[in-house]
Amino acid sequence: MSTVVDGVGKAIGRADDRAPISSLLKDNLRKVFPDHWSFMLGEIALYSFIILLLTGVYLTIWYQPSMQEVVYHGSYQPLVGIPMSEAYNSALHISFDVRGGLLIRQIHHWAALFFMAAMVVHMFRIFFTGAFRKPREFNWVIGGSMILIGLLEGFAGYSLPDDLLSGVGVRIVAGIIESIPVVGTYLLFFLFGGQYPGHDFIPRLYTFHVLLVPGILLASVGLHLVLIFYHKHTQYPGPGRTNDNVVGFPLFPVYTAKAGGFFFIVFGVTVLMAAFVTINPIWAYGPYVPDQVTAGSQPDWYIGFVDGALRAFPNWESENFLGHTWSWNILIPCVLMPGILVALLLSYPFLEAWITGDTREHHLLDRPRNAATRTALGAMAITFYGILVINGANDIVAQAFNLSINQLTWFTRIGVFVFPPLVFIATRRFCLGLQRRDRDLLMHGRESGQILRLPHGEFIEIHTPISDDEKAVILAKRDIAPIEAPPATDENGIATPGLRAKKWRAKLSNAYFGENVKRPTLAEIEAAEHHHHDEVAHEIDVLHEAGAPIPSELTD
Amino acid sequence: MTSTSVRRNKATGLVVLLAGLVITGVGYAAVTSTAEASVAMYSQTQIDQGKQLFQQGCATCHGLAAQGSSEGPSLIGVGAAAVNFQVATGRMPMAQPANQAPRKVPVYNDDQIAALAAYVASLGPGPAVPSDEDLNTTDANLAEGGVLFRTNCAQCHNFAGHGGALSNGKYAPSLMNATPRQMYEAMLTGPQNMPVFNDKTLPPAEKRAILKYINELQTAPSPGGLALGSLGPVTEGIFIWTAGLGALLAVAVWIGAKVR
Amino acid sequence: MSNDHKTDIATTGIVEGDIVEFPLPPHHHRLTDTDPRAARRAERQVSTMFILSGLCIIAFIAAYIAIPETSYLNLGPAGTIQTSNFMLGLTFGLATLLIGIAAIHWAKKLMSDEEIVDYRHPVGSPQEDRDAAKAAFDAGVAESGFVERKMVRRTLLGALALFPLPLIVLLKDMGPLPGDSLRHTIWRKGSRIVIDVTGQPLRPEDMQVGSLVSASPADLKAIQEADGDQNARAKASIILVRMKPSDIVSEQGEGWSWNGILAFSKICTHVGCPIALYQQRTHHLLCPCHQSTFDLADSGKVVFGPAARAMPQLPITVDSEGFLVAQSDFQQPVGPSFWERA
């Protein structure tokens, strides 16, 4: 026995006298986690968050959240003697006069981009495999909220250095706040401690960024993980995998090594990126001055969809009868559109369950093709989002590909309505096609590509049955029949309560499941197999009669 | 579509050449009388040579006497600086009608450019080609140049001088390959859609400070590593979604893969 | 509640009863399970990586001590980069990465790869727990008298509804009230226009056709120093352009320009970005943030993009000494729209 192991054992023993450590360990040390690459996506987000906490602490040591004007005297020559805020001054100090400070800053910013990107990709996995279904709806809501909170946290962090780029970002947010009806102007004055830019915003944003939001995120992460632990992990269909079990490797030691190792890999990759690739060269942007701006002023990618919508939206503004201004050109793309997106995102599990009437617990994941409408809805949402993100960079796109920003804007204005439905239709068709293929595979096996010419001139293709592993995957599909609209009155002539809602539900349910390709029942598969056997027997007979050699595929 | 337009352009080129030759022969004497050598730094030979070159290569659009036409603006009074900028950066003569003349390999050599500049300068007073002293940035203040750059230039040419998009397919070009003389001339003359920053609104000392800062942008190291084109958060976003997530997904696939 | 569930399942006709279970496929041994040499090789690989990781950490410390922040490294076409950042990142990154790769390699090659099965239990509480919890809750409610003592209940709810108010009221001093501050800038009659950065006053003849000048009022610097913030600048920034008087189609006010020199706010009417992307041939001003485009020759009206309002024009004239000055403050609020703006 190694001394390390002995030591841990003794420590647990002592702790056990004070808290039920062993009771917790005995149930959980060998907890099973299934193996699949797509189950690691959330871990990337989790590890990026830990990296952010670690590096963030370092940055707070030197960063000064103050808008007090100072004159720069650090070692970055092109800014020496320039007045700037203390915040920007300290960010420059971290970058040029703290050894390793630039590395920490770059790790922090890259990790932030990783955090957001990994959460989004993780959400895609959860969505397309139906992992959000009962009993995990609440965890979906927590996760979705974390993306939203992460977005605010990211924006706050992007703004803190008070460089020219981030200052323009804050200016835009101030403009968006001003557009809010009734309270907008007051909200602006309260948040900024007076007129824009004032001298309160950076210190307030700092507290928000290092205390309030990380606290909320940390609590959300904790709850998210506790629920994952309690629900046990979902798994993909396959042989030996059912809705009532979970097949995989134990937390200790395999997942301790794999997940723990992955933490080091995420960390290592982030550090290497920070070593090789510049992110947010704040020194090059210069200090924020309200009358300076740079071409290509962009937010970090996760804000891009809002910026893209803001760029594309027509210049609608109106006045009410009291002479108040409704800035539709800002309210709709920046407040209403993201609000609706978030509401749809967070409520999706409940909407889908209402439409399908499915109240069972789901621990076995859907293959995306088997939920054709859901997959198509997801693809449609991604298209919508993607077009807006690209429009958020339309000036860079125009510059890189010699296009006109005016034409790109019009492309977005039209495309954002045209492409998502097209993608919906195409994805749904594609999924239904795959469902049909699965059905054929079960019924007739796989086309071997070998053509056999029978003595009487008929050509047949030899089909080979699929393996049990494949069968297990395809047979895991469960079909749900669409809900039927209830009759207007029951047999006693009493009107059905809530008839309109029920009719709507039936309509949506039919649209959702309408063209679903039914998985064949076992009886159907058996019948098809018999038919196949009969055909083969017939072929062998024919070949035998003709005295021809019999291919091995037929006799297997 | 592209191929026909290219062919048409070739045809136009021939017409231009023929027209140029005819014009040179016929119109030579008629125009010279009005020209006046207003800039002492050019010799009469240079002006004459420039005139000849002008009538061959430029007159189709800018008019026989550089008075301008529907195809190109008048060049009277634009000065030698404008000619030197447009021709030395290869923007003029234009290869084909476009939103904007792109930078390309110059068609004329230095002597020919000087001759063209001499001819245009002789048509009317305008900014001269800046001298070496004008471009001497030894005493210029780098940091002040940065402030001036961010106030007057960065809005179109981007914070790092990498250029940016303007309306309807026009663009502010990257400054990475521009020489100090060309940039000084551009400020003086406001080529294409660039506004003019004449010596009264932006004195020579400030221009030199800007040149010093741009030189810093062209040559300075990128402390943090690869600069990703210095285009801001867009390329950073592309990097995280491709290289960054790509690397981690590859590792995730490795972790999930079965071992034989 | 539970009744609903039944009807749901009944009406949806889920295909059930057709579940086919396939056994877990047999476990195949890895090379490292059967060949002790392969296992030893894997063990060596893992420990080599751990050793290399440790060496990288030592290299990191050496790099930290030896390389000053001022040293730069030329990587050829990839550019010149800060040596310290590069070396610290490289050594630390590799050290971290190696631990990760080694741990995963260990797990994959040497730890058991036999899949094990865990059984799930119903996620919800069993019925008896629900009953017991309900009973406990009911008992508590009964003992508290929450239901019968209406007076107590209602006053409690009332008190709790009022309770958060101080927390909101206390926020009042986060900032002053807007008043009419968004309607004014520091421009006033006779304010001299000076060029940004250099602070030079400007005569009309200093600008030629096609010129663009970023400018501000002469007293901005003093006001900014007195205020200790950039609020005055954020509203008072302007651009001056000069075009041929014949090119001017319209202006926001009679006699607001001077011989083709026009002054406009620099702050976009959309969401407030400073704009100076003036395209002198077309007289268009383009916002780099959201591409609102204003025609300065035609009253600064919006010709493209999301901005709804024309760029506010500052009326200018020339004072007795021949310098450009403002005729007055802006005649409308500058910057983004807001609710009270008419």
mmCIF file of N, CA and C in Angstrom, chain B residues 89-167:
data_model
loop_
_atom_site.group_PDB
_atom_site.id
_atom_site.type_symbol
_atom_site.label_atom_id
_atom_site.label_comp_id
_atom_site.label_asym_id
_atom_site.label_seq_id
_atom_site.Cartn_x
_atom_site.Cartn_y
_atom_site.Cartn_z
ATOM 1 N N THR B 89 0.611 54.137 -56.029
ATOM 2 C CA THR B 89 -0.010 52.989 -55.364
ATOM 3 C C THR B 89 -0.719 52.099 -56.381
ATOM 4 N N GLY B 90 -0.591 52.444 -57.673
ATOM 5 C CA GLY B 90 -1.193 51.614 -58.704
ATOM 6 C C GLY B 90 -2.692 51.798 -58.846
ATOM 7 N N ARG B 91 -3.280 52.732 -58.080
ATOM 8 C CA ARG B 91 -4.736 52.889 -58.149
ATOM 9 C C ARG B 91 -5.144 53.437 -59.513
ATOM 10 N N MET B 92 -4.298 54.354 -60.048
ATOM 11 C CA MET B 92 -4.537 54.903 -61.374
ATOM 12 C C MET B 92 -3.381 54.461 -62.261
ATOM 13 N N PRO B 93 -3.613 54.170 -63.516
ATOM 14 C CA PRO B 93 -4.914 54.120 -64.161
ATOM 15 C C PRO B 93 -5.734 52.915 -63.703
ATOM 16 N N MET B 94 -7.036 53.093 -63.641
ATOM 17 C CA MET B 94 -7.925 52.013 -63.215
ATOM 18 C C MET B 94 -8.001 50.942 -64.292
ATOM 19 N N ALA B 95 -8.043 49.697 -63.852
ATOM 20 C CA ALA B 95 -8.133 48.591 -64.799
ATOM 21 C C ALA B 95 -9.549 48.481 -65.347
ATOM 22 N N GLN B 96 -10.514 48.698 -64.486
ATOM 23 C CA GLN B 96 -11.908 48.629 -64.930
ATOM 24 C C GLN B 96 -12.742 49.483 -63.989
ATOM 25 N N PRO B 97 -13.903 49.914 -64.444
ATOM 26 C CA PRO B 97 -14.740 50.727 -63.561
ATOM 27 C C PRO B 97 -15.105 49.906 -62.338
ATOM 28 N N ALA B 98 -15.005 50.481 -61.160
ATOM 29 C CA ALA B 98 -15.331 49.766 -59.926
ATOM 30 C C ALA B 98 -15.813 50.783 -58.904
ATOM 31 N N ASN B 99 -16.314 50.273 -57.788
ATOM 32 C CA ASN B 99 -16.697 51.125 -56.678
ATOM 33 C C ASN B 99 -15.556 52.037 -56.292
ATOM 34 N N GLN B 100 -14.399 51.463 -56.372
ATOM 35 C CA GLN B 100 -13.240 52.108 -55.803
ATOM 36 C C GLN B 100 -12.015 51.502 -56.468
ATOM 37 N N ALA B 101 -11.001 52.347 -56.696
ATOM 38 C CA ALA B 101 -9.784 51.834 -57.327
ATOM 39 C C ALA B 101 -8.945 51.100 -56.284
ATOM 40 N N PRO B 102 -8.640 49.838 -56.515
ATOM 41 C CA PRO B 102 -7.838 49.102 -55.525
ATOM 42 C C PRO B 102 -6.346 49.359 -55.692
ATOM 43 N N ARG B 103 -5.605 49.146 -54.615
ATOM 44 C CA ARG B 103 -4.154 49.229 -54.684
ATOM 45 C C ARG B 103 -3.646 48.073 -55.526
ATOM 46 N N LYS B 104 -2.719 48.365 -56.464
ATOM 47 C CA LYS B 104 -2.116 47.274 -57.244
ATOM 48 C C LYS B 104 -0.704 47.682 -57.666
ATOM 49 N N VAL B 105 -0.064 46.803 -58.424
ATOM 50 C CA VAL B 105 1.304 47.108 -58.849
ATOM 51 C C VAL B 105 1.254 48.318 -59.788
ATOM 52 N N PRO B 106 2.103 49.346 -59.549
ATOM 53 C CA PRO B 106 2.033 50.553 -60.380
ATOM 54 C C PRO B 106 2.339 50.246 -61.842
ATOM 55 N N VAL B 107 1.679 50.976 -62.738
ATOM 56 C CA VAL B 107 1.882 50.794 -64.169
ATOM 57 C C VAL B 107 3.108 51.574 -64.630
ATOM 58 N N TYR B 108 3.338 52.730 -64.003
ATOM 59 C CA TYR B 108 4.427 53.619 -64.441
ATOM 60 C C TYR B 108 5.616 53.506 -63.492
ATOM 61 N N ASN B 109 6.803 53.817 -64.021
ATOM 62 C CA ASN B 109 7.967 53.822 -63.150
ATOM 63 C C ASN B 109 8.107 55.192 -62.474
ATOM 64 N N ASP B 110 9.081 55.313 -61.591
ATOM 65 C CA ASP B 110 9.199 56.532 -60.778
ATOM 66 C C ASP B 110 9.334 57.794 -61.624
ATOM 67 N N ASP B 111 10.160 57.710 -62.707
ATOM 68 C CA ASP B 111 10.362 58.883 -63.552
ATOM 69 C C ASP B 111 9.072 59.296 -64.235
ATOM 70 N N GLN B 112 8.345 58.289 -64.723
ATOM 71 C CA GLN B 112 7.086 58.584 -65.401
ATOM 72 C C GLN B 112 6.084 59.200 -64.438
ATOM 73 N N ILE B 113 6.082 58.667 -63.180
ATOM 74 C CA ILE B 113 5.159 59.205 -62.186
ATOM 75 C C ILE B 113 5.504 60.659 -61.897
ATOM 76 N N ALA B 114 6.819 60.941 -61.778
ATOM 77 C CA ALA B 114 7.250 62.315 -61.516
ATOM 78 C C ALA B 114 6.825 63.213 -62.676
ATOM 79 N N ALA B 115 6.925 62.695 -63.899
ATOM 80 C CA ALA B 115 6.540 63.483 -65.057
ATOM 81 C C ALA B 115 5.044 63.785 -65.039
ATOM 82 N N LEU B 116 4.251 62.753 -64.748
ATOM 83 C CA LEU B 116 2.792 62.944 -64.672
ATOM 84 C C LEU B 116 2.461 63.974 -63.601
ATOM 85 N N ALA B 117 3.134 63.839 -62.444
ATOM 86 C CA ALA B 117 2.893 64.769 -61.339
ATOM 87 C C ALA B 117 3.263 66.181 -61.781
ATOM 88 N N ALA B 118 4.379 66.296 -62.515
ATOM 89 C CA ALA B 118 4.817 67.610 -62.981
ATOM 90 C C ALA B 118 3.761 68.232 -63.885
ATOM 91 N N TYR B 119 3.214 67.401 -64.779
ATOM 92 C CA TYR B 119 2.223 67.920 -65.713
ATOM 93 C C TYR B 119 0.976 68.417 -64.958
ATOM 94 N N VAL B 120 0.480 67.579 -64.054
ATOM 95 C CA VAL B 120 -0.744 67.961 -63.335
ATOM 96 C C VAL B 120 -0.487 69.166 -62.444
ATOM 97 N N ALA B 121 0.698 69.201 -61.825
ATOM 98 C CA ALA B 121 1.040 70.352 -60.978
ATOM 99 C C ALA B 121 1.084 71.619 -61.813
ATOM 100 N N SER B 122 1.462 71.476 -63.086
ATOM 101 C CA SER B 122 1.581 72.653 -63.937
ATOM 102 C C SER B 122 0.211 73.214 -64.309
ATOM 103 N N LEU B 123 -0.860 72.434 -64.088
ATOM 104 C CA LEU B 123 -2.203 72.870 -64.491
ATOM 105 C C LEU B 123 -2.806 73.847 -63.491
ATOM 106 N N GLY B 124 -2.370 73.769 -62.260
ATOM 107 C CA GLY B 124 -2.942 74.666 -61.253
ATOM 108 C C GLY B 124 -2.314 74.354 -59.926
ATOM 109 N N PRO B 125 -2.306 75.300 -58.998
ATOM 110 C CA PRO B 125 -1.643 75.064 -57.719
ATOM 111 C C PRO B 125 -2.373 73.996 -56.905
ATOM 112 N N GLY B 126 -1.616 73.135 -56.302
ATOM 113 C CA GLY B 126 -2.188 72.070 -55.470
ATOM 114 C C GLY B 126 -1.092 71.509 -54.601
ATOM 115 N N PRO B 127 -1.441 70.604 -53.689
ATOM 116 C CA PRO B 127 -0.435 70.076 -52.763
ATOM 117 C C PRO B 127 0.714 69.395 -53.514
ATOM 118 N N ALA B 128 1.925 69.725 -53.088
ATOM 119 C CA ALA B 128 3.098 69.123 -53.702
ATOM 120 C C ALA B 128 3.400 67.777 -53.057
ATOM 121 N N VAL B 129 4.201 66.976 -53.741
ATOM 122 C CA VAL B 129 4.643 65.707 -53.158
ATOM 123 C C VAL B 129 5.480 66.039 -51.914
ATOM 124 N N PRO B 130 5.158 65.434 -50.761
ATOM 125 C CA PRO B 130 5.889 65.792 -49.550
ATOM 126 C C PRO B 130 7.370 65.448 -49.665
ATOM 127 N N SER B 131 8.168 66.325 -49.090
ATOM 128 C CA SER B 131 9.619 66.124 -49.151
ATOM 129 C C SER B 131 10.057 65.162 -48.052
ATOM 130 N N ASP B 132 11.323 64.775 -48.090
ATOM 131 C CA ASP B 132 11.834 63.860 -47.067
ATOM 132 C C ASP B 132 11.746 64.484 -45.679
ATOM 133 N N GLU B 133 11.946 65.827 -45.592
ATOM 134 C CA GLU B 133 11.835 66.485 -44.282
ATOM 135 C C GLU B 133 10.395 66.391 -43.763
ATOM 136 N N ASP B 134 9.430 66.531 -44.698
ATOM 137 C CA ASP B 134 8.027 66.426 -44.289
ATOM 138 C C ASP B 134 7.762 65.076 -43.626
ATOM 139 N N LEU B 135 8.509 64.068 -44.079
ATOM 140 C CA LEU B 135 8.236 62.709 -43.614
ATOM 141 C C LEU B 135 9.163 62.282 -42.480
ATOM 142 N N ASN B 136 10.018 63.201 -42.043
ATOM 143 C CA ASN B 136 10.975 62.842 -41.006
ATOM 144 C C ASN B 136 10.276 62.807 -39.640
ATOM 145 N N THR B 137 10.127 61.608 -39.092
ATOM 146 C CA THR B 137 9.336 61.459 -37.869
ATOM 147 C C THR B 137 10.207 61.363 -36.617
ATOM 148 N N THR B 138 11.491 61.686 -36.741
ATOM 149 C CA THR B 138 12.395 61.517 -35.598
ATOM 150 C C THR B 138 11.879 62.252 -34.361
ATOM 151 N N ASP B 139 11.433 63.502 -34.560
ATOM 152 C CA ASP B 139 11.014 64.285 -33.400
ATOM 153 C C ASP B 139 9.526 64.150 -33.094
ATOM 154 N N ALA B 140 8.825 63.337 -33.884
ATOM 155 C CA ALA B 140 7.376 63.242 -33.690
ATOM 156 C C ALA B 140 7.061 62.482 -32.413
ATOM 157 N N ASN B 141 5.901 62.827 -31.824
ATOM 158 C CA ASN B 141 5.475 62.198 -30.574
ATOM 159 C C ASN B 141 4.591 60.990 -30.881
ATOM 160 N N LEU B 142 5.108 59.809 -30.557
ATOM 161 C CA LEU B 142 4.412 58.559 -30.885
ATOM 162 C C LEU B 142 3.032 58.483 -30.233
ATOM 163 N N ALA B 143 2.985 58.769 -28.928
ATOM 164 C CA ALA B 143 1.718 58.615 -28.202
ATOM 165 C C ALA B 143 0.677 59.604 -28.711
ATOM 166 N N GLU B 144 1.135 60.847 -29.013
ATOM 167 C CA GLU B 144 0.198 61.827 -29.545
ATOM 168 C C GLU B 144 -0.318 61.366 -30.912
ATOM 169 N N GLY B 145 0.605 60.764 -31.682
ATOM 170 C CA GLY B 145 0.204 60.208 -32.962
ATOM 171 C C GLY B 145 -0.900 59.178 -32.782
ATOM 172 N N GLY B 146 -0.790 58.389 -31.713
ATOM 173 C CA GLY B 146 -1.822 57.388 -31.427
ATOM 174 C C GLY B 146 -3.172 58.037 -31.182
ATOM 175 N N VAL B 147 -3.170 59.100 -30.378
ATOM 176 C CA VAL B 147 -4.436 59.782 -30.082
ATOM 177 C C VAL B 147 -5.021 60.366 -31.361
ATOM 178 N N LEU B 148 -4.153 61.014 -32.169
ATOM 179 C CA LEU B 148 -4.627 61.588 -33.431
ATOM 180 C C LEU B 148 -5.149 60.500 -34.363
ATOM 181 N N PHE B 149 -4.450 59.374 -34.381
ATOM 182 C CA PHE B 149 -4.865 58.266 -35.237
ATOM 183 C C PHE B 149 -6.253 57.773 -34.827
ATOM 184 N N ARG B 150 -6.453 57.603 -33.518
ATOM 185 C CA ARG B 150 -7.745 57.084 -33.050
ATOM 186 C C ARG B 150 -8.858 58.109 -33.244
ATOM 187 N N THR B 151 -8.499 59.401 -33.230
ATOM 188 C CA THR B 151 -9.524 60.418 -33.433
ATOM 189 C C THR B 151 -9.865 60.578 -34.904
ATOM 190 N N ASN B 152 -8.858 60.517 -35.781
ATOM 191 C CA ASN B 152 -9.093 60.876 -37.176
ATOM 192 C C ASN B 152 -9.058 59.703 -38.155
ATOM 193 N N CYS B 153 -8.426 58.615 -37.812
ATOM 194 C CA CYS B 153 -8.172 57.566 -38.801
ATOM 195 C C CYS B 153 -8.840 56.233 -38.475
ATOM 196 N N ALA B 154 -8.829 55.873 -37.152
ATOM 197 C CA ALA B 154 -9.242 54.513 -36.767
ATOM 198 C C ALA B 154 -10.687 54.232 -37.140
ATOM 199 N N GLN B 155 -11.515 55.274 -37.230
ATOM 200 C CA GLN B 155 -12.931 55.007 -37.513
ATOM 201 C C GLN B 155 -13.121 54.306 -38.848
ATOM 202 N N CYS B 156 -12.217 54.552 -39.808
ATOM 203 C CA CYS B 156 -12.337 53.878 -41.101
ATOM 204 C C CYS B 156 -11.271 52.793 -41.277
ATOM 205 N N HIS B 157 -10.039 53.106 -40.858
ATOM 206 C CA HIS B 157 -8.922 52.189 -41.140
ATOM 207 C C HIS B 157 -8.714 51.169 -40.032
ATOM 208 N N ASN B 158 -9.500 51.154 -39.007
ATOM 209 C CA ASN B 158 -9.469 50.264 -37.848
ATOM 210 C C ASN B 158 -8.291 50.583 -36.910
ATOM 211 N N PHE B 159 -8.438 50.173 -35.663
ATOM 212 C CA PHE B 159 -7.483 50.563 -34.618
ATOM 213 C C PHE B 159 -6.053 50.170 -34.951
ATOM 214 N N ALA B 160 -5.887 49.104 -35.758
ATOM 215 C CA ALA B 160 -4.540 48.629 -36.066
ATOM 216 C C ALA B 160 -4.145 48.971 -37.491
ATOM 217 N N GLY B 161 -4.962 49.788 -38.165
ATOM 218 C CA GLY B 161 -4.641 50.171 -39.531
ATOM 219 C C GLY B 161 -4.898 49.085 -40.552
ATOM 220 N N HIS B 162 -5.793 48.136 -40.207
ATOM 221 C CA HIS B 162 -6.045 47.031 -41.121
ATOM 222 C C HIS B 162 -7.213 47.284 -42.063
ATOM 223 N N GLY B 163 -7.775 48.473 -42.014
ATOM 224 C CA GLY B 163 -8.836 48.823 -42.954
ATOM 225 C C GLY B 163 -10.197 48.389 -42.473
ATOM 226 N N GLY B 164 -11.224 48.827 -43.207
ATOM 227 C CA GLY B 164 -12.586 48.485 -42.820
ATOM 228 C C GLY B 164 -13.536 48.763 -43.954
ATOM 229 N N ALA B 165 -14.786 48.325 -43.771
ATOM 230 C CA ALA B 165 -15.791 48.460 -44.824
ATOM 231 C C ALA B 165 -16.456 49.830 -44.758
ATOM 232 N N LEU B 166 -16.801 50.366 -45.930
ATOM 233 C CA LEU B 166 -17.622 51.568 -46.018
ATOM 234 C C LEU B 166 -18.921 51.200 -46.745
ATOM 235 N N SER B 167 -19.721 52.213 -47.055
ATOM 236 C CA SER B 167 -21.024 51.938 -47.683
ATOM 237 C C SER B 167 -20.867 51.303 -49.064
#
